[in-house]
Tab-separated table of C-alpha atoms and ligand atoms in Angstrom:
chain	number	residue	atom	x	y	z
A	993	MET	CA	68.952	-45.755	102.706
A	994	THR	CA	66.688	-47.833	104.952
A	995	ALA	CA	64.232	-44.428	105.125
A	996	THR	CA	63.760	-44.280	101.418
A	997	ALA	CA	63.699	-47.497	100.607
A	998	THR	CA	60.653	-48.394	101.910
A	999	GLU	CA	58.875	-44.546	101.677
A	1000	THR	CA	56.179	-45.547	99.697
A	1001	GLN	CA	54.601	-48.590	101.103
A	1002	ARG	CA	51.524	-47.703	103.119
A	1003	PRO	CA	53.557	-47.763	106.966
A	1004	GLU	CA	52.623	-50.343	109.569
A	1005	PRO	CA	49.569	-49.806	111.874
A	1006	LEU	CA	51.489	-47.688	115.435
A	1007	VAL	CA	55.541	-50.034	116.573
A	1008	ASP	CA	53.567	-50.335	119.819
A	1009	MET	CA	52.935	-46.698	120.885
A	1010	GLY	CA	49.748	-47.775	122.817
A	1011	GLU	CA	51.667	-49.616	125.862
A	1012	LEU	CA	54.292	-46.764	125.966
A	1013	SER	CA	51.793	-43.918	126.329
A	1014	ALA	CA	49.177	-46.209	129.047
A	1015	TYR	CA	49.531	-43.338	131.189
A	1016	ALA	CA	48.740	-41.083	129.470
A	1017	GLY	CA	45.188	-42.276	129.292
A	1018	ASP	CA	43.378	-43.415	126.430
A	1019	HIS	CA	42.088	-39.878	125.425
A	1020	ARG	CA	41.175	-40.321	121.696
A	1021	LEU	CA	41.774	-37.076	118.920
A	1022	ARG	CA	38.740	-35.428	118.659
A	1023	SER	CA	40.205	-33.547	115.390
A	1024	ALA	CA	43.407	-32.186	113.512
A	1025	GLN	CA	44.469	-28.835	111.730
A	1026	LEU	CA	46.783	-27.531	110.023
A	1027	ASP	CA	46.863	-24.280	111.682
A	1028	GLY	CA	50.273	-21.946	109.750
A	1029	GLU	CA	53.512	-23.906	111.209
A	1030	THR	CA	51.624	-26.056	113.910
A	1031	VAL	CA	49.309	-28.947	114.106
A	1032	ARG	CA	46.934	-27.996	116.529
A	1033	VAL	CA	45.331	-31.328	118.083
A	1034	THR	CA	41.955	-31.571	120.550
A	1035	TRP	CA	41.574	-34.468	122.821
A	1036	ASP	CA	37.325	-36.090	123.156
A	1037	ASP	CA	38.330	-34.345	126.734
A	1038	GLY	CA	38.529	-30.924	125.031
A	1039	ARG	CA	42.900	-30.327	125.936
A	1040	THR	CA	44.278	-29.086	122.746
A	1041	ALA	CA	48.377	-28.667	121.908
A	1042	GLY	CA	49.962	-27.617	118.829
A	1043	TYR	CA	53.029	-29.544	117.672
A	1044	HIS	CA	55.114	-28.601	114.311
A	1045	PRO	CA	55.126	-30.417	110.773
A	1046	LEU	CA	58.697	-31.392	111.056
A	1047	TRP	CA	58.642	-31.981	114.629
A	1048	LEU	CA	55.925	-35.073	113.968
A	1049	ARG	CA	58.050	-35.856	110.996
A	1050	ASP	CA	61.323	-36.104	112.693
A	1051	HIS	CA	58.917	-38.730	115.351
A	1052	CYS	CA	57.102	-40.566	113.041
A	1053	PRO	CA	57.069	-43.716	114.578
A	1054	CYS	CA	56.499	-46.357	111.145
A	1055	PRO	CA	58.554	-48.809	111.336
A	1056	ALA	CA	60.792	-47.400	108.443
A	1057	CYS	CA	61.723	-44.098	110.831
A	1058	ARG	CA	61.740	-46.726	114.439
A	1059	HIS	CA	63.411	-49.805	114.431
A	1060	PRO	CA	60.953	-51.601	114.864
A	1061	GLN	CA	62.545	-53.549	117.149
A	1062	THR	CA	64.818	-51.301	119.515
A	1063	ARG	CA	62.122	-47.908	118.891
A	1064	GLU	CA	65.004	-46.011	118.273
A	1065	ARG	CA	65.088	-43.777	116.034
A	1066	THR	CA	66.388	-44.749	112.822
A	1067	PHE	CA	64.881	-41.862	110.442
A	1068	ARG	CA	67.216	-38.702	109.457
A	1069	LEU	CA	66.259	-34.669	108.798
A	1070	LEU	CA	68.682	-35.293	106.243
A	1071	ASP	CA	66.927	-37.731	104.178
A	1072	LEU	CA	64.962	-35.099	103.579
A	1073	PRO	CA	65.106	-31.525	102.426
A	1074	GLU	CA	64.838	-28.566	104.285
A	1075	THR	CA	61.776	-27.338	103.533
A	1076	LEU	CA	58.967	-29.750	103.307
A	1077	PRO	CA	56.144	-29.587	101.430
A	1078	ARG	CA	53.120	-28.827	103.485
A	1079	PRO	CA	51.514	-32.212	104.628
A	1080	GLU	CA	46.989	-32.989	105.201
A	1081	VAL	CA	46.321	-33.694	108.752
A	1082	GLU	CA	43.269	-35.784	109.756
A	1083	ALA	CA	41.821	-36.882	113.503
A	1084	SER	CA	41.675	-40.992	112.221
A	1085	ALA	CA	38.296	-43.011	113.406
A	1086	ARG	CA	40.029	-44.663	116.202
A	1087	GLY	CA	41.279	-41.477	117.534
A	1088	THR	CA	44.815	-41.030	115.936
A	1089	LEU	CA	46.905	-38.991	114.420
A	1090	ILE	CA	47.325	-38.971	111.073
A	1091	VAL	CA	49.714	-36.704	108.076
A	1092	ARG	CA	50.414	-37.435	104.878
A	1093	TRP	CA	53.071	-35.600	103.040
A	1094	PRO	CA	53.203	-35.346	99.279
A	1095	ALA	CA	55.870	-36.638	97.602
A	1096	MET	CA	58.325	-33.866	97.034
A	1097	ALA	CA	61.453	-34.132	93.673
A	1098	GLU	CA	63.014	-37.781	94.091
A	1099	HIS	CA	61.499	-37.414	98.252
A	1100	ALA	CA	58.675	-40.372	98.105
A	1101	ALA	CA	55.018	-39.081	99.807
A	1102	HIS	CA	54.652	-40.592	103.962
A	1103	GLU	CA	52.360	-41.076	105.713
A	1104	SER	CA	53.401	-41.193	109.828
A	1105	GLU	CA	49.459	-42.140	112.585
A	1106	PHE	CA	50.553	-41.279	116.063
A	1107	ASP	CA	49.207	-42.502	119.313
A	1108	PRO	CA	46.581	-40.195	121.085
A	1109	GLY	CA	48.010	-41.112	124.585
A	1110	TRP	CA	51.659	-40.932	123.071
A	1111	LEU	CA	51.081	-37.167	121.721
A	1112	ARG	CA	49.366	-36.203	124.901
A	1113	GLN	CA	52.441	-37.004	127.120
A	1114	ARG	CA	54.231	-35.167	125.153
A	1115	ALA	CA	52.757	-32.294	125.202
A	1116	ALA	CA	53.696	-32.441	128.874
A	1117	ALA	CA	56.754	-34.208	128.873
A	1118	ASP	CA	59.443	-30.785	129.619
A	1119	GLU	CA	57.745	-31.169	133.276
A	1120	ASP	CA	57.508	-34.588	133.616
A	1121	LEU	CA	61.286	-35.668	131.873
A	1122	ASP	CA	63.377	-33.354	134.701
A	1123	ASP	CA	62.866	-33.725	137.970
A	1124	SER	CA	63.089	-29.602	138.340
A	1125	GLY	CA	59.006	-29.279	138.037
A	1126	ARG	CA	58.587	-31.624	140.379
A	1127	THR	CA	61.019	-30.311	143.165
A	1128	GLN	CA	59.645	-28.568	146.566
A	1129	LEU	CA	62.006	-26.857	148.623
A	1130	TRP	CA	62.100	-27.217	152.197
A	1131	ASP	CA	63.417	-26.551	155.680
A	1132	ALA	CA	63.504	-28.104	159.143
A	1133	ALA	CA	60.017	-27.911	159.380
A	1134	ILE	CA	60.375	-31.054	157.146
A	1135	ALA	CA	60.803	-32.772	160.682
A	1136	SER	CA	57.323	-33.148	161.852
A	1137	ASN	CA	56.396	-35.026	158.950
A	1138	PRO	CA	59.612	-36.426	157.399
A	1139	PRO	CA	58.817	-38.289	153.673
A	1140	SER	CA	58.655	-41.531	154.091
A	1141	VAL	CA	57.199	-45.037	153.487
A	1142	ASP	CA	57.244	-48.279	155.383
A	1143	PHE	CA	59.737	-50.923	154.435
A	1144	GLY	CA	56.709	-53.673	153.646
A	1145	GLU	CA	55.326	-51.728	150.966
A	1146	VAL	CA	58.193	-49.835	149.622
A	1147	THR	CA	59.866	-53.873	149.059
A	1148	GLY	CA	56.162	-55.362	148.549
A	1149	SER	CA	53.528	-52.971	146.438
A	1150	ASP	CA	53.896	-50.810	143.524
A	1151	ALA	CA	52.419	-48.534	145.027
A	1152	GLY	CA	54.585	-48.132	147.700
A	1153	LEU	CA	57.300	-48.180	145.328
A	1154	ARG	CA	55.963	-45.392	143.105
A	1155	ARG	CA	54.697	-43.069	146.181
A	1156	TRP	CA	58.368	-43.056	147.646
A	1157	LEU	CA	60.062	-42.764	144.583
A	1158	ASP	CA	58.429	-39.230	144.391
A	1159	GLN	CA	58.806	-37.733	147.466
A	1160	LEU	CA	63.111	-38.914	146.925
A	1161	SER	CA	62.364	-36.148	143.104
A	1162	ARG	CA	60.326	-34.015	145.032
A	1163	TYR	CA	61.635	-32.917	148.228
A	1164	GLY	CA	65.432	-34.941	147.855
A	1165	LEU	CA	65.033	-36.709	150.369
A	1166	ALA	CA	62.831	-39.581	151.125
A	1167	LEU	CA	63.205	-43.154	154.881
A	1168	ILE	CA	62.206	-46.336	155.125
A	1169	ASP	CA	61.132	-46.513	158.305
A	1170	ASN	CA	59.898	-50.177	159.682
A	1171	GLY	CA	62.580	-53.269	157.589
A	1172	PRO	CA	64.398	-55.430	158.904
A	1173	THR	CA	67.254	-54.874	160.865
A	1174	GLU	CA	69.321	-57.761	158.757
A	1175	PRO	CA	72.464	-57.108	157.484
A	1176	GLY	CA	72.396	-56.510	153.202
A	1177	SER	CA	68.107	-55.825	153.941
A	1178	ILE	CA	69.348	-52.843	151.897
A	1179	GLU	CA	69.807	-54.798	149.017
A	1180	ALA	CA	66.175	-55.559	148.331
A	1181	VAL	CA	64.673	-52.135	148.478
A	1182	VAL	CA	68.091	-50.870	145.569
A	1183	ALA	CA	66.723	-54.161	143.908
A	1184	ARG	CA	63.179	-52.587	142.874
A	1185	ILE	CA	65.038	-49.549	141.459
A	1186	GLY	CA	68.163	-51.232	139.574
A	1187	TRP	CA	71.271	-51.903	140.505
A	1188	PRO	CA	74.257	-50.160	142.367
A	1189	ARG	CA	76.397	-46.905	141.735
A	1190	GLU	CA	80.078	-49.013	142.480
A	1191	THR	CA	82.986	-46.855	144.117
A	1192	ASN	CA	86.147	-47.203	145.727
A	1193	PHE	CA	84.030	-47.861	148.874
A	1194	GLY	CA	82.402	-51.296	146.659
A	1195	ARG	CA	79.130	-51.464	145.719
A	1196	TYR	CA	77.631	-51.509	149.448
A	1197	PHE	CA	80.318	-50.282	152.618
A	1198	ASP	CA	79.696	-50.992	156.224
A	1199	VAL	CA	79.797	-47.287	157.752
A	1200	VAL	CA	81.155	-48.913	161.131
A	1201	SER	CA	83.565	-46.526	163.632
A	1202	LYS	CA	86.868	-48.419	162.466
A	1203	PRO	CA	90.394	-48.777	163.159
A	1204	ASN	CA	92.265	-47.706	159.643
A	1205	PRO	CA	89.728	-45.714	158.390
A	1206	ASN	CA	90.774	-43.952	154.939
A	1207	ASN	CA	87.466	-42.033	155.459
A	1208	ALA	CA	85.482	-39.441	157.846
A	1209	ALA	CA	82.824	-42.032	157.993
A	1210	PHE	CA	84.630	-44.963	158.518
A	1211	THR	CA	85.416	-43.261	162.468
A	1212	ALA	CA	83.112	-42.038	165.398
A	1213	ILE	CA	83.557	-37.744	164.948
A	1214	ALA	CA	80.826	-35.604	163.513
A	1215	LEU	CA	80.778	-34.865	160.059
A	1216	GLU	CA	79.559	-31.887	158.855
A	1217	PRO	CA	77.060	-31.233	156.372
A	1218	HIS	CA	78.595	-32.340	152.884
A	1219	ILE	CA	77.949	-34.487	150.385
A	1220	ASP	CA	79.964	-37.690	148.783
A	1221	LEU	CA	82.376	-38.200	146.410
A	1222	PRO	CA	82.741	-34.217	145.023
A	1223	ASN	CA	85.806	-35.547	144.053
A	1224	TRP	CA	84.271	-37.740	141.571
A	1225	GLN	CA	83.849	-36.074	138.170
A	1226	ARG	CA	80.176	-37.949	138.907
A	1227	PRO	CA	79.544	-38.068	142.036
A	1228	PRO	CA	76.928	-40.179	143.408
A	1229	ASP	CA	73.179	-39.064	142.110
A	1230	PHE	CA	71.782	-41.174	144.785
A	1231	GLN	CA	72.462	-42.263	148.160
A	1232	PHE	CA	70.871	-44.953	150.698
A	1233	LEU	CA	72.047	-45.063	154.397
A	1234	TYR	CA	70.670	-48.270	155.670
A	1235	CYS	CA	70.694	-48.294	159.820
A	1236	LEU	CA	71.041	-51.866	162.053
A	1237	GLU	CA	72.046	-50.858	164.887
A	1238	ASN	CA	71.939	-46.811	166.715
A	1239	GLU	CA	72.702	-47.757	170.374
A	1240	ALA	CA	76.219	-45.716	170.830
A	1241	GLU	CA	75.493	-42.314	172.481
A	1242	GLY	CA	75.914	-39.278	170.873
A	1243	GLY	CA	75.123	-40.438	166.371
A	1244	ALA	CA	72.335	-38.198	165.348
A	1245	SER	CA	71.831	-37.249	161.737
A	1246	THR	CA	72.267	-34.262	160.159
A	1247	LEU	CA	70.252	-33.094	157.005
A	1248	VAL	CA	70.151	-30.074	155.066
A	1249	ASP	CA	68.037	-28.733	151.345
A	1250	GLY	CA	71.413	-27.488	149.509
A	1251	PHE	CA	69.543	-26.006	146.851
A	1252	ALA	CA	67.000	-24.320	149.415
A	1253	VAL	CA	69.754	-22.855	151.362
A	1254	ALA	CA	71.967	-22.300	147.747
A	1255	GLU	CA	68.419	-20.043	146.610
A	1256	SER	CA	68.517	-18.158	150.885
A	1257	LEU	CA	72.357	-17.530	150.040
A	1258	ARG	CA	71.431	-15.637	146.343
A	1259	SER	CA	68.458	-13.501	147.376
A	1260	GLU	CA	70.424	-12.412	151.016
A	1261	ASP	CA	73.762	-12.740	150.346
A	1262	PRO	CA	73.938	-12.585	145.773
A	1263	GLU	CA	78.176	-11.325	146.433
A	1264	ALA	CA	78.816	-14.950	147.998
A	1265	PHE	CA	76.178	-17.091	145.358
A	1266	ARG	CA	77.568	-15.116	143.174
A	1267	ILE	CA	81.976	-16.715	143.925
A	1268	LEU	CA	80.872	-19.751	144.816
A	1269	SER	CA	78.165	-20.811	141.854
A	1270	GLU	CA	81.609	-19.064	139.434
A	1271	GLN	CA	84.548	-19.911	141.612
A	1272	PRO	CA	85.791	-24.113	140.114
A	1273	VAL	CA	87.963	-25.466	143.809
A	1274	ASP	CA	89.522	-28.407	144.583
A	1275	PHE	CA	87.902	-31.685	145.430
A	1276	ARG	CA	90.873	-35.627	145.882
A	1277	PHE	CA	90.690	-38.062	147.905
A	1278	GLN	CA	93.975	-39.867	148.360
A	1279	ASP	CA	94.514	-43.094	149.707
A	1280	GLU	CA	96.916	-46.872	148.667
A	1281	GLU	CA	95.215	-47.728	146.071
A	1282	ALA	CA	93.436	-44.055	144.356
A	1283	ASP	CA	94.141	-40.635	143.544
A	1284	ILE	CA	90.601	-38.976	142.467
A	1285	ALA	CA	90.449	-35.579	141.814
A	1286	TYR	CA	87.874	-33.107	139.950
A	1287	ARG	CA	87.859	-29.296	140.265
A	1288	ALA	CA	84.029	-27.929	140.584
A	1289	PRO	CA	82.170	-24.845	141.803
A	1290	VAL	CA	81.112	-25.377	145.523
A	1291	ILE	CA	76.728	-24.109	143.912
A	1292	GLY	CA	77.140	-26.135	140.041
A	1293	LEU	CA	73.727	-24.699	137.951
A	1294	ASP	CA	72.086	-25.493	135.125
A	1295	ALA	CA	70.859	-24.259	132.086
A	1296	SER	CA	67.834	-21.807	133.914
A	1297	GLY	CA	70.775	-20.723	137.262
A	1298	ARG	CA	68.973	-22.627	139.043
A	1299	PRO	CA	71.068	-24.605	141.743
A	1300	ALA	CA	71.491	-27.754	139.687
A	1301	GLN	CA	75.012	-29.673	141.415
A	1302	ILE	CA	75.834	-28.550	145.205
A	1303	ARG	CA	79.358	-29.752	145.879
A	1304	PHE	CA	80.089	-29.018	149.966
A	1305	ASN	CA	82.739	-31.076	151.518
A	1306	ASN	CA	85.249	-29.668	153.559
A	1307	TRP	CA	87.538	-32.805	154.510
A	1308	ILE	CA	88.043	-33.945	150.844
A	1309	ARG	CA	88.396	-30.650	149.388
A	1310	ASP	CA	91.679	-29.587	148.383
A	1311	THR	CA	94.290	-27.225	148.288
A	1312	LEU	CA	92.995	-23.465	147.565
A	1313	ARG	CA	94.540	-22.717	143.923
A	1314	LEU	CA	93.859	-18.782	144.398
A	1315	PRO	CA	95.665	-15.738	143.047
A	1316	ALA	CA	96.157	-14.518	146.799
A	1317	ASP	CA	93.713	-11.362	146.415
A	1318	GLN	CA	90.133	-13.087	145.708
A	1319	VAL	CA	91.358	-15.422	148.605
A	1320	GLY	CA	89.928	-13.487	151.007
A	1321	ALA	CA	86.926	-12.685	149.110
A	1322	PHE	CA	86.295	-17.184	148.359
A	1323	TYR	CA	86.867	-17.545	151.752
A	1324	ARG	CA	83.958	-15.554	153.301
A	1325	ALA	CA	81.763	-16.426	150.427
A	1326	TYR	CA	82.237	-20.199	152.016
A	1327	ARG	CA	81.980	-18.895	155.798
A	1328	GLN	CA	77.998	-17.837	154.905
A	1329	PHE	CA	76.874	-21.019	152.792
A	1330	TRP	CA	79.280	-23.237	155.711
A	1331	GLN	CA	76.349	-21.452	158.274
A	1332	ARG	CA	73.404	-21.579	156.551
A	1333	LEU	CA	74.569	-25.120	155.889
A	1334	ARG	CA	74.601	-25.652	160.126
A	1335	ASP	CA	71.511	-23.100	160.647
A	1336	PRO	CA	68.806	-25.338	161.953
A	1337	ARG	CA	65.875	-23.101	160.462
A	1338	PHE	CA	67.005	-25.450	157.482
A	1339	VAL	CA	69.042	-28.454	159.228
A	1340	PHE	CA	66.214	-31.575	159.920
A	1341	ARG	CA	68.181	-33.459	162.542
A	1342	PHE	CA	67.202	-37.044	164.070
A	1343	THR	CA	68.530	-40.394	165.187
A	1344	LEU	CA	68.138	-42.967	162.920
A	1345	ARG	CA	67.071	-46.377	163.978
A	1346	PRO	CA	67.232	-49.320	163.414
A	1347	GLY	CA	65.583	-50.703	161.092
A	1348	GLN	CA	65.120	-47.522	159.549
A	1349	MET	CA	67.210	-46.754	156.196
A	1350	MET	CA	67.107	-42.822	154.703
A	1351	ALA	CA	67.724	-41.611	151.168
A	1352	PHE	CA	69.259	-38.992	149.157
A	1353	ASP	CA	69.510	-37.157	145.971
A	1354	ASN	CA	73.726	-36.427	146.883
A	1355	LEU	CA	73.904	-33.770	144.592
A	1356	ARG	CA	70.861	-31.598	146.647
A	1357	VAL	CA	70.982	-32.601	149.984
A	1358	LEU	CA	73.696	-33.164	152.338
A	1359	HIS	CA	74.676	-35.398	155.398
A	1360	GLY	CA	76.152	-34.603	158.150
A	1361	ARG	CA	76.268	-36.528	161.813
A	1362	GLU	CA	77.176	-35.781	165.859
A	1363	ALA	CA	79.876	-37.634	166.326
A	1364	PHE	CA	79.355	-40.868	168.974
A	1365	ASP	CA	81.147	-42.621	171.666
A	1366	PRO	CA	81.616	-46.263	169.980
A	1367	ASN	CA	82.440	-46.864	173.885
A	1368	THR	CA	78.616	-46.563	174.900
A	1369	GLY	CA	77.222	-49.010	172.090
A	1370	GLN	CA	77.402	-50.333	168.262
A	1371	ARG	CA	76.355	-48.149	166.057
A	1372	HIS	CA	76.410	-49.879	162.318
A	1373	LEU	CA	75.317	-47.956	158.858
A	1374	GLN	CA	75.198	-49.761	155.651
A	1375	GLY	CA	75.714	-47.671	152.652
A	1376	THR	CA	75.506	-47.776	149.122
A	1377	TYR	CA	74.885	-44.951	145.906
A	1378	ILE	CA	72.618	-45.566	142.837
A	1379	ASP	CA	72.455	-43.830	139.851
A	1380	ARG	CA	69.180	-41.047	139.401
A	1381	ASP	CA	68.823	-41.945	136.014
A	1382	LEU	CA	67.181	-45.759	136.893
A	1383	VAL	CA	65.690	-43.664	139.887
A	1384	ARG	CA	64.085	-41.474	137.347
A	1385	SER	CA	62.888	-44.610	134.728
A	1386	ARG	CA	61.439	-46.176	137.520
A	1387	LEU	CA	59.717	-43.882	138.963
A	1388	ARG	CA	58.479	-43.412	135.220
A	1389	VAL	CA	57.060	-46.894	134.393
A	1390	LEU	CA	55.448	-47.213	137.354
A	1391	GLU	CA	53.574	-43.735	136.800
A	1392	ARG	CA	53.022	-45.192	132.608
A	1393	GLY	CA	50.685	-47.767	134.884
A	1394	GLY	CA	48.151	-44.921	135.750
F	2813	LIG	O1	76.988	-42.001	159.858
F	2813	LIG	C1	76.755	-40.963	159.356
F	2813	LIG	O2	75.719	-41.289	159.757
F	2813	LIG	C2	76.844	-40.689	157.943
F	2813	LIG	C3	77.583	-41.080	157.693
F	2813	LIG	C4	78.641	-40.896	155.748
F	2813	LIG	O3	78.356	-39.546	155.936
F	2813	LIG	C5	78.980	-41.721	154.657
F	2813	LIG	O4	78.471	-42.575	155.082
F	2813	LIG	O5	78.289	-41.519	154.070
F	2814	LIG	FE1	78.779	-38.908	153.535
F	2815	LIG	ZN1	57.372	-43.336	109.079
């Protein structure tokens, strides 16, 4: 009802869309015309794009179609006939797109005005909204120049933070160098993005060798490449590990791009890839308080068949529930993948320095650690997790600024 009640009024000027689209630059529209089923627009720099009329109607920014405060859509497709009349389109004197829909039966006429920057941003939106457009696979060669930004820049400047988050979404990995070594320094990094994702390990956790560990990380043993919490339906998206002390002998870190390894498996051993991407396996964590279990394939694919979620963690993998005649093929595939995850041609091996932090995409980049000897010195990391939505949101907001 809201939509039709105000249909007859001339729409107010744009609902703050100019501000939202500032990062698309201030290009104005030079022309607009309806060409078959497509509204073609041309900006003043010659760039063009096409939009379906119904898409434009659905995205009308006027206060009758979008809530003026929340900016959320109030317009309902169901309030219109299935076939819309042909609109008139025009590039206004101020460089916006005007679309006028004539009245039809009981439906009032409607006019929409679109910000040229907003339109321009939407023309490329598919790539920008989804990290897959940025993803750059890597291998051991990344060691010569690992993505990293200084602590002072990440915490003190938007340009530094933007550079760091861009690295993180491209490589699924970004280091922070030259930070303080006071406990809690990790919180200053998290505060630049949002807030931590809490798990059964707490909001922040200390990675030290403990007397009664409930997880392999809290021992001094070597950790094979793994993702954290594959036993959750929604494992943490990103993990941060901040090094405060690293004096013990051993304890080097290993990182490997699981998407790169999965792609190499796909091309070199397609049958192993098929099994790991189709066969769900069980993961489970149990202690006195918790019993958290989930079943999913080791290589989760997105709708286009690209690796999107690696679930590999050998110590949290639960009983393998498979018919006996499929067990051999599964273990063969699992071995092929695991061997590649440890292959020096893929692994980035380095030792964290005090004041250094690593951030990685927990569903893409597997982390590991070599054994250390707790009798030779202190090793103390602080860790936390953070949601992808917060990381992407902060990056988009920073990129808006131009
Ligand atoms: O000790 C390390 O370097 C890593 C520990 C670990 O895997 C974790 O905290 O998730
Ligand atoms: Fe871990
Ligand atoms: Zn409207």
